[in-house]
Structure formats: structure tokens, C-alpha cells
PDB file of C-alpha atoms in Angstrom:
ATOM      1  CA  MET A   1     116.355 -61.186  26.246  1.00 69.00           C
ATOM      2  CA  LYS A   2     115.403 -57.665  26.655  1.00 80.00           C
ATOM      3  CA  LYS A   3     111.950 -57.208  26.362  1.00 85.00           C
ATOM      4  CA  LYS A   4     110.786 -54.709  23.236  1.00 87.00           C
ATOM      5  CA  ILE A   5     108.412 -51.993  23.964  1.00 90.00           C
ATOM      6  CA  ILE A   6     105.850 -49.496  21.867  1.00 90.00           C
ATOM      7  CA  LEU A   7     105.574 -45.809  23.812  1.00 92.00           C
ATOM      8  CA  ILE A   8     102.275 -44.709  22.257  1.00 92.00           C
ATOM      9  CA  GLY A   9     101.593 -40.501  23.065  1.00 90.00           C
ATOM     10  CA  MET A  10     105.006 -38.749  22.931  1.00 85.00           C
ATOM     11  CA  GLY A  11     106.066 -35.110  26.101  1.00 80.00           C
ATOM     12  CA  GLY A  12     106.822 -34.629  28.609  1.00 84.00           C
ATOM     13  CA  HIS A  13     105.828 -37.901  30.375  1.00 91.00           C
ATOM     14  CA  ALA A  14     107.164 -39.961  27.337  1.00 92.00           C
ATOM     15  CA  SER A  15     110.491 -38.499  28.600  1.00 91.00           C
ATOM     16  CA  ALA A  16     110.223 -39.442  31.773  1.00 93.00           C
ATOM     17  CA  CYS A  17     109.039 -42.985  30.708  1.00 94.00           C
ATOM     18  CA  ILE A  18     112.256 -43.818  28.452  1.00 92.00           C
ATOM     19  CA  ASP A  19     114.342 -43.501  31.672  1.00 92.00           C
ATOM     20  CA  VAL A  20     112.189 -45.875  33.523  1.00 95.00           C
ATOM     21  CA  LEU A  21     111.972 -47.988  30.846  1.00 94.00           C
ATOM     22  CA  GLU A  22     116.116 -47.870  29.583  1.00 91.00           C
ATOM     23  CA  ASN A  23     116.952 -48.288  33.577  1.00 91.00           C
ATOM     24  CA  ASN A  24     114.793 -51.312  33.484  1.00 89.00           C
ATOM     25  CA  ASN A  25     116.385 -52.539  30.882  1.00 86.00           C
ATOM     26  CA  TYR A  26     113.299 -52.957  28.457  1.00 90.00           C
ATOM     27  CA  GLU A  27     114.080 -52.180  24.323  1.00 90.00           C
ATOM     28  CA  LEU A  28     112.430 -49.181  22.904  1.00 91.00           C
ATOM     29  CA  PHE A  29     111.090 -50.763  19.481  1.00 90.00           C
ATOM     30  CA  GLY A  30     109.862 -46.805  17.745  1.00 90.00           C
ATOM     31  CA  PHE A  31     107.031 -44.983  19.287  1.00 91.00           C
ATOM     32  CA  ILE A  32     103.112 -43.523  17.646  1.00 90.00           C
ATOM     33  CA  ASP A  33     102.383 -40.266  17.927  1.00 90.00           C
ATOM     34  CA  ASN A  34      99.901 -37.760  16.183  1.00 87.00           C
ATOM     35  CA  LYS A  35     101.689 -35.000  16.077  1.00 81.00           C
ATOM     36  CA  ILE A  36     105.389 -35.408  16.600  1.00 72.00           C
ATOM     37  CA  LYS A  37     106.589 -37.587  13.001  1.00 67.00           C
ATOM     38  CA  LYS A  38     110.009 -37.633  12.974  1.00 67.00           C
ATOM     39  CA  ASP A  39     112.342 -40.590  14.917  1.00 64.00           C
ATOM     40  CA  ASP A  40     114.980 -37.265  16.545  1.00 65.00           C
ATOM     41  CA  PHE A  41     112.146 -37.745  19.870  1.00 71.00           C
ATOM     42  CA  HIS A  42     115.637 -39.809  21.885  1.00 77.00           C
ATOM     43  CA  LYS A  43     116.562 -41.330  18.537  1.00 80.00           C
ATOM     44  CA  LEU A  44     113.312 -43.230  18.345  1.00 86.00           C
ATOM     45  CA  LYS A  45     111.631 -44.469  15.399  1.00 89.00           C
ATOM     46  CA  TYR A  46     108.965 -42.848  14.241  1.00 89.00           C
ATOM     47  CA  LEU A  47     105.775 -45.792  13.478  1.00 91.00           C
ATOM     48  CA  GLY A  48     102.573 -43.667  12.454  1.00 90.00           C
ATOM     49  CA  LYS A  49      99.405 -42.163  14.101  1.00 90.00           C
ATOM     50  CA  ASP A  50      97.043 -44.192  16.394  1.00 87.00           C
ATOM     51  CA  LYS A  51      95.254 -45.019  13.419  1.00 89.00           C
ATOM     52  CA  ASP A  52      97.524 -47.314  11.833  1.00 90.00           C
ATOM     53  CA  LEU A  53      97.635 -49.256  15.493  1.00 85.00           C
ATOM     54  CA  GLU A  54      96.252 -51.638  14.633  1.00 87.00           C
ATOM     55  CA  ASN A  55      98.445 -52.695  11.757  1.00 90.00           C
ATOM     56  CA  ILE A  56     101.708 -51.894  13.533  1.00 87.00           C
ATOM     57  CA  ILE A  57     100.682 -54.971  15.543  1.00 83.00           C
ATOM     58  CA  LYS A  58     100.016 -56.959  12.948  1.00 84.00           C
ATOM     59  CA  LEU A  59     103.392 -56.164  11.773  1.00 86.00           C
ATOM     60  CA  ASN A  60     104.806 -56.776  14.903  1.00 82.00           C
ATOM     61  CA  PRO A  61     103.039 -59.393  17.108  1.00 81.00           C
ATOM     62  CA  ASN A  62     105.717 -60.028  19.521  1.00 82.00           C
ATOM     63  CA  LEU A  63     106.066 -55.836  21.118  1.00 84.00           C
ATOM     64  CA  PHE A  64     105.017 -55.068  24.196  1.00 87.00           C
ATOM     65  CA  CYS A  65     102.847 -51.302  24.575  1.00 88.00           C
ATOM     66  CA  ILE A  66     103.407 -48.739  27.385  1.00 91.00           C
ATOM     67  CA  ILE A  67     100.693 -45.451  26.613  1.00 93.00           C
ATOM     68  CA  SER A  68     103.163 -42.969  27.317  1.00 92.00           C
ATOM     69  CA  PHE A  69     101.504 -39.561  27.967  1.00 90.00           C
ATOM     70  CA  GLY A  70     100.099 -38.730  31.110  1.00 86.00           C
ATOM     71  CA  ASN A  71      98.320 -35.414  30.619  1.00 84.00           C
ATOM     72  CA  HIS A  72      95.033 -35.138  32.941  1.00 85.00           C
ATOM     73  CA  LYS A  73      92.587 -34.392  30.012  1.00 88.00           C
ATOM     74  CA  LEU A  74      93.290 -37.831  28.323  1.00 89.00           C
ATOM     75  CA  ILE A  75      92.137 -39.862  30.282  1.00 94.00           C
ATOM     76  CA  LYS A  76      89.151 -40.516  28.067  1.00 93.00           C
ATOM     77  CA  LYS A  77      91.772 -41.150  25.527  1.00 91.00           C
ATOM     78  CA  ARG A  78      94.218 -42.775  27.111  1.00 93.00           C
ATOM     79  CA  THR A  79      91.176 -45.537  28.235  1.00 95.00           C
ATOM     80  CA  GLN A  80      90.196 -45.004  24.746  1.00 93.00           C
ATOM     81  CA  ILE A  81      93.474 -46.770  23.793  1.00 92.00           C
ATOM     82  CA  PHE A  82      93.982 -49.181  26.018  1.00 94.00           C
ATOM     83  CA  LYS A  83      90.914 -50.199  25.097  1.00 93.00           C
ATOM     84  CA  LYS A  84      90.639 -50.476  21.640  1.00 89.00           C
ATOM     85  CA  ILE A  85      94.597 -52.330  21.468  1.00 89.00           C
ATOM     86  CA  ARG A  86      93.122 -54.497  24.232  1.00 88.00           C
ATOM     87  CA  GLU A  87      90.792 -55.463  21.281  1.00 88.00           C
ATOM     88  CA  TYR A  88      93.475 -56.336  18.342  1.00 84.00           C
ATOM     89  CA  GLY A  89      94.942 -58.854  20.687  1.00 80.00           C
ATOM     90  CA  TYR A  90      98.299 -56.447  22.172  1.00 82.00           C
ATOM     91  CA  SER A  91      99.968 -57.198  25.114  1.00 78.00           C
ATOM     92  CA  PHE A  92     101.051 -54.516  28.041  1.00 87.00           C
ATOM     93  CA  GLU A  93     103.514 -54.612  30.306  1.00 84.00           C
ATOM     94  CA  ALA A  94     103.299 -52.968  34.006  1.00 92.00           C
ATOM     95  CA  VAL A  95     106.696 -50.849  33.879  1.00 94.00           C
ATOM     96  CA  ILE A  96     108.020 -50.627  38.230  1.00 96.00           C
ATOM     97  CA  SER A  97     111.509 -48.356  38.379  1.00 96.00           C
ATOM     98  CA  LYS A  98     114.070 -50.133  40.036  1.00 95.00           C
ATOM     99  CA  THR A  99     114.737 -47.904  42.767  1.00 97.00           C
ATOM    100  CA  SER A 100     110.833 -47.983  43.829  1.00 98.00           C
ATOM    101  CA  TYR A 101     109.487 -50.413  46.744  1.00 98.00           C
ATOM    102  CA  ILE A 102     106.612 -52.343  46.307  1.00 98.00           C
ATOM    103  CA  ALA A 103     105.336 -54.933  48.732  1.00 98.00           C
ATOM    104  CA  LYS A 104     105.019 -58.811  47.634  1.00 94.00           C
ATOM    105  CA  LYS A 105     101.985 -58.585  48.984  1.00 96.00           C
ATOM    106  CA  SER A 106     100.847 -56.374  46.667  1.00 98.00           C
ATOM    107  CA  PHE A 107      98.937 -56.151  42.649  1.00 97.00           C
ATOM    108  CA  ILE A 108      99.747 -54.236  40.014  1.00 98.00           C
ATOM    109  CA  ASN A 109      98.498 -55.031  36.614  1.00 96.00           C
ATOM    110  CA  ASP A 110      98.520 -54.773  33.060  1.00 94.00           C
ATOM    111  CA  GLY A 111      99.581 -51.714  31.553  1.00 94.00           C
ATOM    112  CA  THR A 112     100.334 -49.377  34.418  1.00 97.00           C
ATOM    113  CA  ILE A 113     103.855 -47.436  34.932  1.00 97.00           C
ATOM    114  CA  ILE A 114     105.214 -47.351  38.560  1.00 98.00           C
ATOM    115  CA  MET A 115     107.609 -44.208  38.219  1.00 97.00           C
ATOM    116  CA  ASN A 116     111.511 -43.626  39.996  1.00 97.00           C
ATOM    117  CA  HIS A 117     110.971 -43.757  44.095  1.00 98.00           C
ATOM    118  CA  VAL A 118     107.469 -44.908  44.148  1.00 98.00           C
ATOM    119  CA  VAL A 119     106.162 -46.817  47.416  1.00 98.00           C
ATOM    120  CA  ILE A 120     103.855 -49.272  47.455  1.00 98.00           C
ATOM    121  CA  ASN A 121     103.353 -51.020  50.721  1.00 98.00           C
ATOM    122  CA  ILE A 122     101.470 -54.339  51.824  1.00 98.00           C
ATOM    123  CA  GLY A 123      98.147 -55.012  50.498  1.00 98.00           C
ATOM    124  CA  VAL A 124      98.041 -52.660  47.343  1.00 98.00           C
ATOM    125  CA  SER A 125      96.230 -52.495  44.260  1.00 98.00           C
ATOM    126  CA  ILE A 126      96.485 -50.558  41.088  1.00 98.00           C
ATOM    127  CA  GLY A 127      94.352 -51.064  38.098  1.00 98.00           C
ATOM    128  CA  LYS A 128      95.202 -51.456  35.001  1.00 97.00           C
ATOM    129  CA  ASN A 129      96.444 -48.651  32.382  1.00 96.00           C
ATOM    130  CA  CYS A 130      97.673 -46.219  35.655  1.00 97.00           C
ATOM    131  CA  ILE A 131     100.436 -43.985  36.586  1.00 98.00           C
ATOM    132  CA  ILE A 132     102.048 -43.503  39.903  1.00 98.00           C
ATOM    133  CA  ASN A 133     104.131 -41.113  38.955  1.00 97.00           C
ATOM    134  CA  THR A 134     107.301 -39.923  40.913  1.00 98.00           C
ATOM    135  CA  GLY A 135     108.211 -40.446  44.432  1.00 98.00           C
ATOM    136  CA  SER A 136     104.234 -41.444  45.231  1.00 98.00           C
ATOM    137  CA  ILE A 137     103.139 -42.892  48.390  1.00 98.00           C
ATOM    138  CA  VAL A 138     100.427 -45.960  48.379  1.00 98.00           C
ATOM    139  CA  ASP A 139     100.100 -47.112  52.076  1.00 98.00           C
ATOM    140  CA  HIS A 140      98.439 -50.826  53.152  1.00 98.00           C
ATOM    141  CA  ASN A 141      95.242 -52.173  52.042  1.00 98.00           C
ATOM    142  CA  SER A 142      94.565 -49.488  49.201  1.00 98.00           C
ATOM    143  CA  THR A 143      92.768 -49.546  45.672  1.00 98.00           C
ATOM    144  CA  ILE A 144      93.371 -47.293  43.114  1.00 98.00           C
ATOM    145  CA  ASP A 145      90.896 -48.277  39.744  1.00 98.00           C
ATOM    146  CA  ASP A 146      91.592 -49.069  35.964  1.00 98.00           C
ATOM    147  CA  ASN A 147      92.848 -45.684  34.396  1.00 97.00           C
ATOM    148  CA  CYS A 148      94.218 -43.117  36.928  1.00 98.00           C
ATOM    149  CA  ILE A 149      96.962 -40.415  37.224  1.00 98.00           C
ATOM    150  CA  ILE A 150      98.623 -40.389  40.709  1.00 98.00           C
ATOM    151  CA  SER A 151     101.174 -37.116  39.912  1.00 97.00           C
ATOM    152  CA  THR A 152     103.870 -36.974  41.440  1.00 97.00           C
ATOM    153  CA  ASN A 153     104.802 -36.779  45.776  1.00 98.00           C
ATOM    154  CA  VAL A 154     100.899 -37.397  45.986  1.00 98.00           C
ATOM    155  CA  THR A 155     100.087 -39.690  49.775  1.00 98.00           C
ATOM    156  CA  ILE A 156      97.853 -41.785  49.403  1.00 98.00           C
ATOM    157  CA  ASN A 157      97.307 -43.316  53.121  1.00 98.00           C
ATOM    158  CA  GLY A 158      95.026 -46.774  54.603  1.00 98.00           C
ATOM    159  CA  ASP A 159      92.698 -48.260  52.977  1.00 98.00           C
ATOM    160  CA  VAL A 160      91.776 -45.993  50.021  1.00 98.00           C
ATOM    161  CA  HIS A 161      89.788 -46.442  47.041  1.00 98.00           C
ATOM    162  CA  ILE A 162      90.522 -43.944  44.266  1.00 98.00           C
ATOM    163  CA  GLY A 163      87.717 -45.000  41.688  1.00 98.00           C
ATOM    164  CA  GLU A 164      88.334 -45.210  37.459  1.00 98.00           C
ATOM    165  CA  GLY A 165      89.633 -42.251  35.498  1.00 97.00           C
ATOM    166  CA  THR A 166      90.541 -40.494  38.334  1.00 98.00           C
ATOM    167  CA  PHE A 167      93.323 -37.444  38.505  1.00 97.00           C
ATOM    168  CA  ILE A 168      94.650 -36.601  41.724  1.00 98.00           C
ATOM    169  CA  GLY A 169      98.044 -33.823  41.143  1.00 97.00           C
ATOM    170  CA  SER A 170     101.191 -33.378  42.561  1.00 97.00           C
ATOM    171  CA  GLY A 171     101.733 -33.540  46.719  1.00 98.00           C
ATOM    172  CA  ALA A 172      97.416 -33.821  47.296  1.00 98.00           C
ATOM    173  CA  ILE A 173      97.259 -36.498  50.500  1.00 98.00           C
ATOM    174  CA  ILE A 174      94.715 -38.358  51.181  1.00 98.00           C
ATOM    175  CA  SER A 175      93.463 -39.644  54.133  1.00 98.00           C
ATOM    176  CA  ASN A 176      93.099 -42.893  55.673  1.00 98.00           C
ATOM    177  CA  ASP A 177      89.320 -44.802  54.804  1.00 98.00           C
ATOM    178  CA  ILE A 178      88.397 -42.337  52.387  1.00 98.00           C
ATOM    179  CA  THR A 179      86.764 -43.211  49.147  1.00 98.00           C
ATOM    180  CA  ILE A 180      87.470 -41.008  45.990  1.00 98.00           C
ATOM    181  CA  GLY A 181      84.591 -41.073  43.701  1.00 98.00           C
ATOM    182  CA  SER A 182      85.159 -42.341  39.705  1.00 98.00           C
ATOM    183  CA  GLY A 183      86.216 -39.983  36.799  1.00 97.00           C
ATOM    184  CA  SER A 184      87.313 -37.207  39.579  1.00 98.00           C
ATOM    185  CA  VAL A 185      89.812 -34.558  39.635  1.00 97.00           C
ATOM    186  CA  ILE A 186      91.767 -33.281  42.513  1.00 98.00           C
ATOM    187  CA  GLY A 187      93.763 -30.080  42.163  1.00 97.00           C
ATOM    188  CA  ALA A 188      97.602 -29.961  43.346  1.00 98.00           C
ATOM    189  CA  GLY A 189      98.744 -30.154  46.659  1.00 98.00           C
ATOM    190  CA  VAL A 190      94.774 -30.813  47.807  1.00 98.00           C
ATOM    191  CA  VAL A 191      93.953 -31.478  51.077  1.00 98.00           C
ATOM    192  CA  ILE A 192      91.135 -34.787  51.019  1.00 98.00           C
ATOM    193  CA  LYS A 193      89.196 -35.139  54.654  1.00 98.00           C
ATOM    194  CA  LYS A 194      86.832 -37.239  54.011  1.00 98.00           C
ATOM    195  CA  SER A 195      84.669 -39.387  50.463  1.00 98.00           C
ATOM    196  CA  LEU A 196      83.553 -37.528  47.402  1.00 98.00           C
ATOM    197  CA  PRO A 197      81.235 -38.404  44.744  1.00 98.00           C
ATOM    198  CA  ASN A 198      81.861 -39.549  41.325  1.00 98.00           C
ATOM    199  CA  ASN A 199      82.856 -36.002  38.942  1.00 98.00           C
ATOM    200  CA  SER A 200      84.763 -34.120  41.692  1.00 98.00           C
ATOM    201  CA  ILE A 201      86.109 -31.181  41.442  1.00 97.00           C
ATOM    202  CA  LEU A 202      88.733 -29.626  43.459  1.00 97.00           C
ATOM    203  CA  LYS A 203      90.691 -27.769  42.661  1.00 90.00           C
TER     204      LYS A 203
END
């Protein structure tokens, strides 16, 4: 039986999530969004706004959620919604694209989505509510904490630690043995060769 899933937040990243979910045999039950209110977004059913979450969960206790917006400015909102849904007793899925490679001795936590053509190597640990976007590589023994967004074609080399709530822009390269502090923003194409403190911004 297909697992039924609710998407929270519609936009460009949501479209990419829908592609991954449909190819992984999930049934898309509907979506929640504060702006879009029509059922014509990918022909999905509109369920309500963020404020309706608790009631929607009570009415549909056997469904799963995925937070399907990926703007780096909304990481705090992703974190708040994730915590709120968990408080309501709802479950999240760890969604992994069939086109990605995930080493057996790695760990991916709930609420995280691994997009197409990602490589997760041995000993990697990825926290809750993360996005690992298309074509990214996370090499051996690296750790990505909760609520991070790793954009397209990012290369994270071995023994890297990325702190909670960090955004890594497309094409960025993180060298071996680097720690990036929590709440940091790394711009597209940036090469990181030394560790960074919390709340660092590199563009």
C-alpha cells in the first residue's frame, strides 16, 4: 500500500519534491500553503493554511508530512513548523530518491528529503528536516545537523560537520575536516577551506 503524504508549502522546490515522491510510489494526499488556495497546483487537493495544521492532523492521523519549501530565508520557519507538527504527534518520512546512492552504513533522519542523483557515502549522518538537493555529494563520515538546506551540486568532503540550520548554496565545495557553525549561510560556488563559527555569512 502506498503511503499517503501531505506537502507543506508550494513553490519551485515543492514541484521537485512532487517528482521525487511520485517516483517513490507515495500517494500525494494534498498540500498546505498560506498563499496558494487552489486545487490546480499539480492537481493536488488544497487542505488549508499553516494555522489549520492541528485540525488537519486530527482528521488525518495516518498520513505523513514533508516540508516542501526550500528558500534559505525560510529555514527558521521550516524549523518551527517541523517542531509544531511533531508536538501534534504527527509523523514525518525520510524520503530518498530512487536515483540517489545511499551507503548502507549511513543514517538519514525523519523529515529529510534526498533529491535526485545525490551521493551519500559511508559513515554519513544527516539530521531531521533537511534538504539534500539534486546532484550533491556528502562524503565519508560527515555530519549534517537538523534543519539544514544543501543546495544543488554541493560537494561536502570527508569528516565535515555542518551545524544546525545552515544553508549551503549551489555548487559550493567544503574541504575535508571542516566545521561550519550553526545558522551559517554559504553562497553559491563558495569554496570553504577553513572552519567557520556560528552564524557565518559567505557570499
